[in-house]
Short mmCIF file of C-alpha atoms and ligand atoms in Angstrom, two decimals:
data_model
loop_
_atom_site.label_atom_id
_atom_site.label_comp_id
_atom_site.label_asym_id
_atom_site.label_seq_id
_atom_site.Cartn_x
_atom_site.Cartn_y
_atom_site.Cartn_z
CA MET A 28 -26.42 -12.81 -12.92
CA ASN A 29 -30.22 -12.67 -12.53
CA LEU A 30 -30.07 -10.20 -9.67
CA LYS A 31 -28.77 -7.57 -12.06
CA LYS A 32 -31.97 -7.86 -14.10
CA THR A 33 -34.46 -8.34 -11.29
CA ASP A 34 -33.17 -6.05 -8.54
CA LYS A 35 -30.71 -3.54 -9.88
CA GLN A 36 -30.74 -1.55 -6.63
CA ILE A 37 -29.44 -4.42 -4.50
CA TYR A 38 -27.15 -5.58 -7.31
CA ASP A 39 -25.53 -2.16 -7.51
CA ILE A 40 -24.97 -2.00 -3.75
CA ILE A 41 -23.20 -5.38 -3.88
CA GLN A 42 -21.04 -4.24 -6.82
CA LYS A 43 -20.08 -1.05 -4.98
CA GLU A 44 -19.21 -3.02 -1.87
CA ALA A 45 -17.09 -5.41 -3.97
CA LYS A 46 -15.23 -2.37 -5.37
CA ARG A 47 -14.76 -0.91 -1.88
CA GLN A 48 -13.35 -4.19 -0.60
CA ALA A 49 -11.10 -4.55 -3.66
CA GLU A 50 -9.67 -1.03 -3.40
CA THR A 51 -9.08 -0.70 0.34
CA LEU A 52 -7.07 -2.51 3.00
CA MET A 53 -9.29 -4.61 5.27
CA MET A 54 -7.58 -4.12 8.62
CA ILE A 55 -10.40 -4.71 11.09
CA PRO A 56 -8.98 -7.79 12.88
CA SER A 57 -12.33 -9.56 13.06
CA GLU A 58 -12.90 -9.38 9.30
CA ASN A 59 -11.66 -11.57 6.49
CA MET A 60 -12.52 -12.58 2.93
CA ALA A 61 -14.28 -15.90 2.45
CA PRO A 62 -13.24 -17.67 -0.75
CA GLU A 63 -15.62 -18.20 -3.66
CA GLU A 64 -16.39 -21.86 -2.91
CA ILE A 65 -17.55 -20.89 0.59
CA ARG A 66 -19.75 -18.17 -0.84
CA GLU A 67 -21.09 -20.74 -3.32
CA ALA A 68 -22.07 -23.09 -0.47
CA VAL A 69 -23.66 -20.25 1.53
CA GLY A 70 -25.60 -19.07 -1.52
CA SER A 71 -26.84 -22.57 -2.34
CA ILE A 72 -30.33 -24.12 -2.26
CA LEU A 73 -29.57 -25.35 1.27
CA ILE A 74 -31.10 -22.01 2.23
CA ASN A 75 -34.52 -23.56 1.49
CA LYS A 76 -34.56 -26.28 4.16
CA TYR A 77 -35.86 -26.37 7.72
CA SER A 78 -34.12 -28.88 9.98
CA GLU A 79 -34.84 -28.27 13.68
CA GLY A 80 -33.26 -30.93 15.86
CA GLN A 81 -29.99 -32.79 15.60
CA PRO A 82 -28.72 -35.03 12.79
CA TYR A 83 -31.05 -38.07 12.52
CA ARG A 84 -33.27 -36.66 15.33
CA ARG A 85 -35.31 -34.02 13.50
CA TYR A 86 -38.75 -32.47 13.60
CA TYR A 87 -39.02 -32.31 9.78
CA GLN A 88 -39.01 -34.74 6.88
CA GLY A 89 -36.79 -34.53 3.82
CA MET A 90 -33.65 -34.59 5.91
CA GLU A 91 -31.51 -37.20 4.14
CA ASN A 92 -28.97 -34.74 2.73
CA VAL A 93 -28.90 -32.22 5.56
CA ASN A 94 -28.32 -35.02 8.11
CA ILE A 95 -25.24 -36.13 6.17
CA LEU A 96 -24.09 -32.52 5.81
CA GLU A 97 -24.37 -31.63 9.50
CA SER A 98 -22.69 -34.87 10.65
CA LEU A 99 -19.85 -34.28 8.17
CA VAL A 100 -19.31 -30.70 9.36
CA GLU A 101 -19.30 -31.86 13.01
CA LYS A 102 -16.59 -34.42 12.17
CA ARG A 103 -14.60 -31.81 10.25
CA ALA A 104 -14.85 -29.38 13.17
CA LEU A 105 -13.44 -31.88 15.69
CA LYS A 106 -10.69 -32.83 13.25
CA ALA A 107 -9.73 -29.26 12.31
CA PHE A 108 -9.31 -28.33 15.99
CA HIS A 109 -7.57 -31.60 16.94
CA ALA A 110 -10.30 -32.25 19.53
CA ASP A 111 -10.42 -35.85 20.79
CA PRO A 112 -13.80 -37.20 19.60
CA ASN A 113 -13.94 -39.47 22.66
CA ALA A 114 -13.86 -36.46 24.99
CA TRP A 115 -15.45 -33.69 22.92
CA ASP A 116 -18.61 -33.07 20.95
CA VAL A 117 -19.65 -30.08 18.87
CA ASN A 118 -22.75 -28.14 17.91
CA VAL A 119 -22.47 -26.36 14.55
CA GLN A 120 -25.87 -24.65 14.54
CA ALA A 121 -25.32 -21.40 16.47
CA TYR A 122 -26.06 -18.40 14.27
CA SER A 123 -23.08 -16.43 15.51
CA GLY A 124 -20.78 -15.76 18.48
CA SER A 125 -23.15 -14.07 20.93
CA PRO A 126 -25.87 -16.75 20.68
CA ALA A 127 -23.15 -19.41 20.89
CA ASN A 128 -21.93 -17.95 24.18
CA ALA A 129 -25.51 -17.65 25.46
CA ALA A 130 -26.03 -21.34 24.64
CA VAL A 131 -23.03 -22.33 26.77
CA TYR A 132 -24.41 -20.28 29.69
CA LEU A 133 -27.85 -21.86 29.28
CA ALA A 134 -26.29 -25.33 29.22
CA LEU A 135 -23.96 -24.95 32.20
CA LEU A 136 -25.39 -22.24 34.48
CA GLU A 137 -28.47 -21.26 36.47
CA PRO A 138 -29.72 -17.65 36.58
CA GLY A 139 -27.83 -15.74 39.27
CA ASP A 140 -24.65 -17.83 38.96
CA THR A 141 -21.38 -15.92 38.83
CA ILE A 142 -19.29 -15.58 35.66
CA MET A 143 -15.75 -14.23 35.65
CA SER A 144 -14.86 -12.68 32.29
CA MET A 145 -12.37 -10.30 30.70
CA PHE A 146 -13.18 -6.60 31.15
CA LEU A 147 -14.27 -5.13 27.78
CA PRO A 148 -11.64 -2.34 27.57
CA ASP A 149 -9.02 -4.98 28.39
CA GLY A 150 -10.09 -6.93 25.32
CA GLY A 151 -13.24 -8.81 26.42
CA HIS A 152 -16.55 -9.19 24.60
CA ILE A 153 -20.01 -7.72 25.20
CA SER A 154 -21.64 -11.17 25.23
CA HIS A 155 -19.48 -12.11 28.24
CA GLY A 156 -21.62 -9.80 30.38
CA TRP A 157 -20.88 -6.13 29.75
CA ILE A 158 -21.84 -3.60 32.43
CA PHE A 159 -21.11 0.10 31.81
CA LYS A 160 -21.55 2.68 34.57
CA GLU A 161 -23.70 0.18 36.48
CA ARG A 162 -25.94 -0.34 33.45
CA LYS A 163 -26.28 -4.02 32.55
CA LEU A 164 -25.94 -3.86 28.80
CA SER A 165 -25.95 -7.48 27.69
CA LEU A 166 -28.20 -10.46 28.29
CA ALA A 167 -25.48 -12.20 30.28
CA SER A 168 -25.11 -9.29 32.70
CA LYS A 169 -28.89 -9.15 33.21
CA ILE A 170 -29.14 -12.87 34.03
CA TYR A 171 -25.83 -13.69 35.72
CA ASN A 172 -23.62 -12.05 38.26
CA ILE A 173 -20.51 -10.78 36.42
CA SER A 174 -17.08 -10.25 37.90
CA PHE A 175 -14.53 -8.81 35.45
CA TYR A 176 -10.86 -9.57 35.53
CA HIS A 177 -8.30 -7.04 34.33
CA VAL A 178 -4.89 -6.80 32.70
CA ASP A 179 -2.00 -5.56 34.78
CA PRO A 180 -2.05 -1.71 34.68
CA LYS A 181 1.64 -1.57 33.75
CA THR A 182 2.23 -4.45 31.36
CA LYS A 183 -1.36 -4.61 29.96
CA ILE A 184 -0.93 -8.38 30.12
CA PHE A 185 -2.95 -10.72 32.35
CA ASP A 186 -1.47 -11.49 35.72
CA TYR A 187 -2.70 -15.03 36.30
CA GLU A 188 -1.89 -14.97 40.01
CA GLU A 189 -4.24 -12.00 40.43
CA ILE A 190 -6.93 -13.81 38.43
CA ALA A 191 -6.50 -16.86 40.68
CA LYS A 192 -6.92 -14.68 43.80
CA GLN A 193 -10.06 -13.09 42.37
CA ALA A 194 -11.48 -16.51 41.42
CA LYS A 195 -10.99 -17.78 44.98
CA LYS A 196 -12.79 -14.73 46.31
CA VAL A 197 -15.78 -14.49 43.96
CA LYS A 198 -16.18 -18.26 43.37
CA PRO A 199 -17.54 -18.12 39.81
CA LYS A 200 -19.28 -21.11 38.29
CA LEU A 201 -17.76 -20.17 34.92
CA ILE A 202 -14.54 -18.46 33.88
CA ILE A 203 -14.44 -17.13 30.31
CA SER A 204 -11.43 -16.02 28.33
CA GLY A 205 -11.29 -14.37 24.94
CA GLY A 206 -12.77 -11.37 23.27
CA THR A 207 -11.89 -8.71 20.79
CA ALA A 208 -8.75 -6.75 21.55
CA TYR A 209 -6.26 -8.61 23.74
CA PRO A 210 -3.12 -8.81 21.57
CA ARG A 211 -1.35 -11.47 23.59
CA ASP A 212 -1.67 -15.23 23.63
CA ILE A 213 -4.11 -16.36 26.31
CA ARG A 214 -2.74 -18.94 28.75
CA HIS A 215 -5.47 -21.55 28.62
CA ASP A 216 -3.33 -23.89 30.73
CA LYS A 217 -3.31 -21.38 33.59
CA LEU A 218 -6.97 -20.39 33.31
CA GLY A 219 -8.07 -24.03 33.07
CA LYS A 220 -6.09 -24.79 36.22
CA ILE A 221 -7.60 -21.82 38.08
CA ALA A 222 -11.12 -22.90 37.10
CA LYS A 223 -10.46 -26.48 38.14
CA SER A 224 -9.04 -25.43 41.52
CA ILE A 225 -12.35 -23.80 42.49
CA GLY A 226 -14.71 -26.25 40.77
CA ALA A 227 -15.67 -23.79 38.00
CA TYR A 228 -16.12 -24.46 34.30
CA TYR A 229 -13.70 -22.88 31.84
CA LEU A 230 -15.02 -21.55 28.53
CA ALA A 231 -12.44 -20.41 25.95
CA ASP A 232 -13.95 -18.01 23.41
CA ILE A 233 -11.45 -18.30 20.56
CA SER A 234 -13.57 -16.43 18.01
CA HIS A 235 -10.74 -14.11 17.01
CA GLU A 236 -8.02 -16.75 17.10
CA ALA A 237 -9.87 -19.78 15.64
CA GLY A 238 -7.71 -20.02 12.50
CA LEU A 239 -4.55 -19.59 14.56
CA VAL A 240 -5.62 -22.25 17.08
CA ALA A 241 -6.70 -24.77 14.42
CA THR A 242 -3.26 -24.46 12.81
CA GLU A 243 -1.53 -24.64 16.22
CA VAL A 244 0.08 -21.25 15.72
CA LEU A 245 -1.40 -20.36 19.14
CA GLN A 246 -1.91 -22.55 22.20
CA SER A 247 -5.01 -24.75 21.95
CA PRO A 248 -7.46 -24.63 24.88
CA PHE A 249 -8.88 -28.11 24.32
CA LYS A 250 -6.70 -29.80 26.93
CA TYR A 251 -7.76 -27.35 29.64
CA ALA A 252 -11.30 -26.16 28.88
CA ASP A 253 -14.79 -27.53 29.46
CA ALA A 254 -16.16 -25.64 26.46
CA VAL A 255 -14.57 -23.87 23.51
CA MET A 256 -16.50 -21.68 21.11
CA CYS A 257 -15.60 -19.61 18.09
CA THR A 258 -17.09 -17.67 15.27
CA THR A 259 -16.12 -18.92 11.85
CA HIS A 260 -15.59 -15.76 9.82
CA LYS A 261 -12.52 -14.19 11.42
CA THR A 262 -9.08 -15.83 11.23
CA LEU A 263 -10.84 -19.09 10.24
CA ARG A 264 -11.88 -17.33 6.98
CA GLY A 265 -15.29 -18.99 6.69
CA PRO A 266 -18.86 -17.64 6.53
CA ARG A 267 -20.48 -15.80 9.44
CA GLY A 268 -21.44 -18.51 11.92
CA ALA A 269 -20.18 -20.29 15.03
CA LEU A 270 -19.00 -23.58 16.47
CA ILE A 271 -19.51 -24.69 20.06
CA PHE A 272 -17.32 -27.50 21.35
CA ILE A 273 -18.16 -29.02 24.70
CA ARG A 274 -17.08 -31.99 26.83
CA LYS A 275 -19.23 -35.00 25.90
CA GLU A 276 -21.12 -35.11 29.21
CA HIS A 277 -22.65 -31.69 28.47
CA ILE A 278 -23.59 -32.13 24.81
CA ASP A 279 -27.27 -32.91 25.42
CA ALA A 280 -27.67 -29.81 27.59
CA LEU A 281 -25.86 -27.74 24.95
CA ASP A 282 -27.90 -29.06 22.03
CA LYS A 283 -31.10 -28.29 23.96
CA ALA A 284 -29.79 -24.82 24.80
CA VAL A 285 -29.21 -24.05 21.10
CA PHE A 286 -32.56 -25.55 20.08
CA PRO A 287 -35.19 -25.08 21.45
CA GLY A 288 -33.49 -22.87 24.07
CA LEU A 289 -32.35 -20.05 21.86
CA GLN A 290 -32.82 -20.70 18.16
CA GLY A 291 -35.09 -22.17 15.54
CA GLY A 292 -34.03 -23.80 12.29
CA PRO A 293 -30.29 -24.16 11.69
CA HIS A 294 -28.88 -22.23 8.74
CA ASN A 295 -27.87 -25.24 6.65
CA HIS A 296 -26.31 -23.08 3.94
CA THR A 297 -24.00 -21.54 6.56
CA ILE A 298 -23.20 -24.95 8.02
CA ALA A 299 -22.14 -26.07 4.52
CA GLY A 300 -19.91 -23.00 4.16
CA ILE A 301 -18.38 -23.69 7.59
CA GLY A 302 -17.66 -27.24 6.42
CA VAL A 303 -15.73 -25.92 3.42
CA ALA A 304 -13.76 -23.53 5.64
CA LEU A 305 -12.89 -26.36 8.04
CA LYS A 306 -11.53 -28.44 5.16
CA HIS A 307 -9.33 -25.50 4.14
CA ALA A 308 -8.15 -25.07 7.73
CA THR A 309 -6.49 -28.50 7.71
CA THR A 310 -4.28 -27.75 4.68
CA SER A 311 -0.61 -26.79 4.79
CA LYS A 312 -1.51 -23.71 2.73
CA PHE A 313 -3.79 -22.49 5.49
CA LYS A 314 -1.16 -23.17 8.13
CA ALA A 315 1.30 -21.03 6.15
CA TYR A 316 -1.39 -18.34 5.92
CA ALA A 317 -1.96 -18.39 9.71
CA LYS A 318 1.78 -18.08 10.39
CA GLN A 319 2.02 -15.17 7.96
CA VAL A 320 -0.95 -13.41 9.64
CA VAL A 321 1.03 -13.34 12.89
CA LYS A 322 4.35 -12.42 11.23
CA ASN A 323 2.64 -9.53 9.45
CA ALA A 324 1.05 -8.27 12.67
CA GLN A 325 4.38 -8.43 14.47
CA VAL A 326 6.16 -6.47 11.74
CA LEU A 327 3.37 -3.89 11.69
CA ALA A 328 3.53 -3.56 15.50
CA ALA A 329 7.32 -3.20 15.48
CA GLU A 330 7.21 -0.53 12.74
CA LEU A 331 4.53 1.47 14.55
CA LYS A 332 6.49 1.22 17.79
CA LYS A 333 9.56 2.52 15.96
CA ALA A 334 7.46 5.43 14.72
CA GLY A 335 6.71 6.34 18.36
CA TYR A 336 3.34 4.72 18.98
CA ASP A 337 2.31 3.10 22.24
CA VAL A 338 1.52 -0.44 21.12
CA VAL A 339 -0.60 -1.89 23.93
CA SER A 340 1.33 -4.62 25.79
CA GLY A 341 4.43 -3.76 23.73
CA GLY A 342 3.52 -5.92 20.73
CA THR A 343 1.38 -8.83 19.63
CA ASP A 344 1.37 -12.62 19.58
CA LYS A 345 -1.46 -12.87 17.11
CA HIS A 346 -3.38 -11.12 14.34
CA LEU A 347 -4.24 -7.86 16.08
CA ILE A 348 -2.57 -4.71 17.30
CA LEU A 349 -3.97 -2.09 19.63
CA LEU A 350 -2.53 1.43 19.62
CA ASP A 351 -3.05 3.70 22.60
CA LEU A 352 -3.06 7.20 21.11
CA ARG A 353 -3.08 9.14 24.40
CA LYS A 354 0.66 9.69 23.99
CA GLN A 355 -0.15 11.61 20.79
CA GLY A 356 -2.93 13.48 22.61
CA LEU A 357 -5.51 11.84 20.35
CA SER A 358 -8.56 9.66 20.63
CA GLY A 359 -9.03 6.87 18.12
CA ASN A 360 -12.01 8.03 16.12
CA ILE A 361 -10.52 10.84 14.02
CA PRO A 362 -7.50 8.70 13.05
CA ALA A 363 -9.93 5.88 12.15
CA MET A 364 -11.94 8.24 9.94
CA ALA A 365 -8.81 9.70 8.36
CA LEU A 366 -7.40 6.23 7.69
CA GLU A 367 -10.70 5.28 6.07
CA LYS A 368 -10.37 8.23 3.67
CA ALA A 369 -6.87 7.03 2.85
CA GLY A 370 -8.10 3.47 2.19
CA ILE A 371 -7.08 1.76 5.45
CA ILE A 372 -10.17 0.32 7.13
CA CYS A 373 -9.68 -0.23 10.85
CA ASN A 374 -11.66 0.76 13.94
CA TYR A 375 -11.40 2.98 16.97
CA ASN A 376 -11.41 0.99 20.18
CA THR A 377 -11.15 1.25 23.92
CA VAL A 378 -7.77 0.47 25.47
CA PRO A 379 -6.98 -0.87 28.96
CA TYR A 380 -7.56 1.79 31.65
CA ASP A 381 -9.04 4.10 29.01
CA THR A 382 -9.88 7.62 30.06
CA GLY A 383 -12.09 8.26 27.01
CA SER A 384 -15.70 7.21 26.46
CA PRO A 385 -16.96 4.28 24.33
CA MET A 386 -17.72 6.64 21.41
CA TYR A 387 -14.45 8.56 21.90
CA PRO A 388 -11.99 5.95 23.14
CA SER A 389 -8.22 6.27 23.05
CA GLY A 390 -7.34 3.33 20.87
CA LEU A 391 -7.04 2.21 17.30
CA ARG A 392 -7.41 -1.52 16.53
CA LEU A 393 -5.64 -2.97 13.52
CA GLY A 394 -5.49 -6.50 12.16
CA THR A 395 -3.76 -8.52 9.47
CA PRO A 396 -6.11 -11.44 8.54
CA GLY A 397 -7.67 -9.61 5.55
CA ILE A 398 -4.48 -8.17 4.07
CA THR A 399 -2.69 -11.51 4.52
CA THR A 400 -5.49 -13.21 2.57
CA ARG A 401 -4.40 -10.88 -0.27
CA ASN A 402 -0.91 -12.38 0.08
CA MET A 403 0.70 -9.24 1.47
CA LYS A 404 3.87 -9.85 3.43
CA GLU A 405 6.46 -8.07 5.62
CA LYS A 406 7.48 -5.56 2.92
CA GLN A 407 3.90 -4.36 2.50
CA MET A 408 3.46 -4.18 6.31
CA LYS A 409 6.34 -1.72 6.52
CA GLN A 410 4.74 0.42 3.81
CA ILE A 411 1.33 0.25 5.51
CA ALA A 412 2.83 1.22 8.90
CA HIS A 413 4.42 4.23 7.21
CA TRP A 414 1.08 5.27 5.68
CA ILE A 415 -0.70 4.86 9.03
CA ASP A 416 1.87 7.13 10.65
CA GLU A 417 1.60 9.72 7.86
CA VAL A 418 -2.21 9.80 8.06
CA ILE A 419 -2.26 10.14 11.86
CA LYS A 420 0.32 12.93 11.78
CA GLU A 421 -1.40 14.73 8.91
CA THR A 422 -4.71 14.84 10.78
CA SER A 423 -3.52 15.21 14.38
CA GLN A 424 -4.52 18.90 14.32
CA TYR A 425 -8.18 17.82 14.56
CA VAL A 426 -8.89 17.45 18.24
CA LEU A 427 -12.33 16.72 19.55
CA PRO A 428 -13.98 19.66 21.31
CA GLU A 429 -15.85 19.29 24.58
CA LYS A 430 -19.14 20.24 22.92
CA GLY A 431 -20.75 19.98 19.50
CA LYS A 432 -19.09 16.67 18.73
CA LYS A 433 -21.55 15.76 15.97
CA GLU A 434 -21.03 19.02 14.08
CA PHE A 435 -17.31 18.74 14.54
CA VAL A 436 -17.22 15.23 13.12
CA GLU A 437 -19.13 16.49 10.08
CA ILE A 438 -16.60 19.27 9.49
CA VAL A 439 -13.70 16.92 9.98
CA THR A 440 -15.24 14.44 7.59
CA LYS A 441 -15.42 17.17 4.96
CA ASN A 442 -11.88 18.34 5.71
CA LEU A 443 -10.56 14.82 5.63
CA SER A 444 -12.27 14.13 2.32
CA LYS A 445 -10.47 17.06 0.71
CA ASN A 446 -7.07 16.44 2.25
CA LYS A 447 -4.49 16.08 -0.55
CA LYS A 448 -2.18 13.77 1.38
CA LEU A 449 -5.01 11.38 2.21
CA ILE A 450 -6.16 11.40 -1.42
CA ASP A 451 -2.59 10.68 -2.53
CA ILE A 452 -2.21 7.77 -0.08
CA SER A 453 -5.57 6.34 -1.14
CA THR A 454 -4.34 6.37 -4.78
CA GLN A 455 -1.19 4.51 -3.74
CA ILE A 456 -3.27 2.03 -1.75
CA LYS A 457 -5.52 1.36 -4.75
CA LYS A 458 -2.35 0.60 -6.72
CA LEU A 459 -1.12 -1.78 -4.01
CA CYS A 460 -4.54 -3.46 -3.95
CA ARG A 461 -4.38 -4.05 -7.71
CA LYS A 462 -1.00 -5.72 -7.21
CA PHE A 463 -2.45 -7.93 -4.44
CA PRO A 464 -5.97 -8.72 -5.63
CA ILE A 465 -8.47 -10.54 -3.40
CA PRO A 466 -8.10 -14.23 -4.34
CA ASP A 467 -11.25 -15.93 -5.73
N1 DSN B 10 -17.47 -7.47 16.63
C1 DSN B 10 -16.39 -8.41 16.72
C2 DSN B 10 -15.05 -7.72 16.68
O1 DSN B 10 -14.92 -6.78 15.92
O2 DSN B 10 -14.11 -8.09 17.37
C3 DSN B 10 -16.52 -9.34 17.85
O3 DSN B 10 -17.79 -9.84 17.93
#
């Protein structure tokens, strides 16, 4: 490797990160491990080429190979998601999820139009127009009028009749579903019908579920939506990027929204990596993987429930689990830090109707895409659930004080680092990781 000789500093950081990934359990539900051939495509000489425009309609010369590449990846995208090419088109150039969502808004909306989207603590996404304490924190909330819809306070599941009532009242031009922490299947049939009944567009953001939708493990939104977008690096297991599918009549507006509306030159190396991921997504091996991701999450949820945890919505239909730790009198961040010391990498998260703050929310978000990529199955999920419980119990004495949070976190970090039980679990996790290595 030349990097080792020419830039030892960066080389060493990459080696250390490879070791960290190899020796710990990747349980952040939005993360996954892209296979070597995808990394090869992303690290290829395609990185050298500018290609503003669309295939065969470019602003640069030297496009003969990139035109073929982008057209091929578009075809693969439609095929992988079973989207009818007579009704749907796709743009594969968006750099990631947030710009992809912004491109849909730019294509379909005018400034000041109303968007109805999932409330962030109920599992939504910042790019769908986050407003916190009347502060408009994302581009969408600064440009558009946002009306959030909520999960039912008891079940923590969407009540589609309530959403329909709200839609009739606020008359959005766009309804968005999807986000980061809703553990249940989203009823695209119902949301599509609600949008249609009031003349609104329906955008399904399936970034988290892309691999599960492509394999038909979860309901596909294509029959019901006007636009569907996803990132490509989560359950789809590709490189960091995005796909935007849209009904054919809107493709010109969408292409113009991506370029020149929001972006410059497409990242051709990423587009190539996405193409490889899409080919994988059509295989029976990938379908088996997607099914196992869900099975693993369901076993993990059931085990944690048995251990006394409040699993938000009572379980999961997909790859993610949200624990509400208020029952244990805890917020999510100390358990997340303690789990990190033990080798379980997850994240603290808000939960529906949270009483904590964004930095000190009540939830812990766990996911199975990464550990399933390592071929772990139900037996390992039971073991992992047991470790999670042990770590949370071991460190539940550390409660956040009203004041001096920063100092406290420092002390806790030191205490956690020296905790014998956490060190012991991290040794056992390293052993498990050696038994289930990251596939090439
Ligand atoms: N940040 C991603 C997640 O963790 O869910 C979504 O963009």
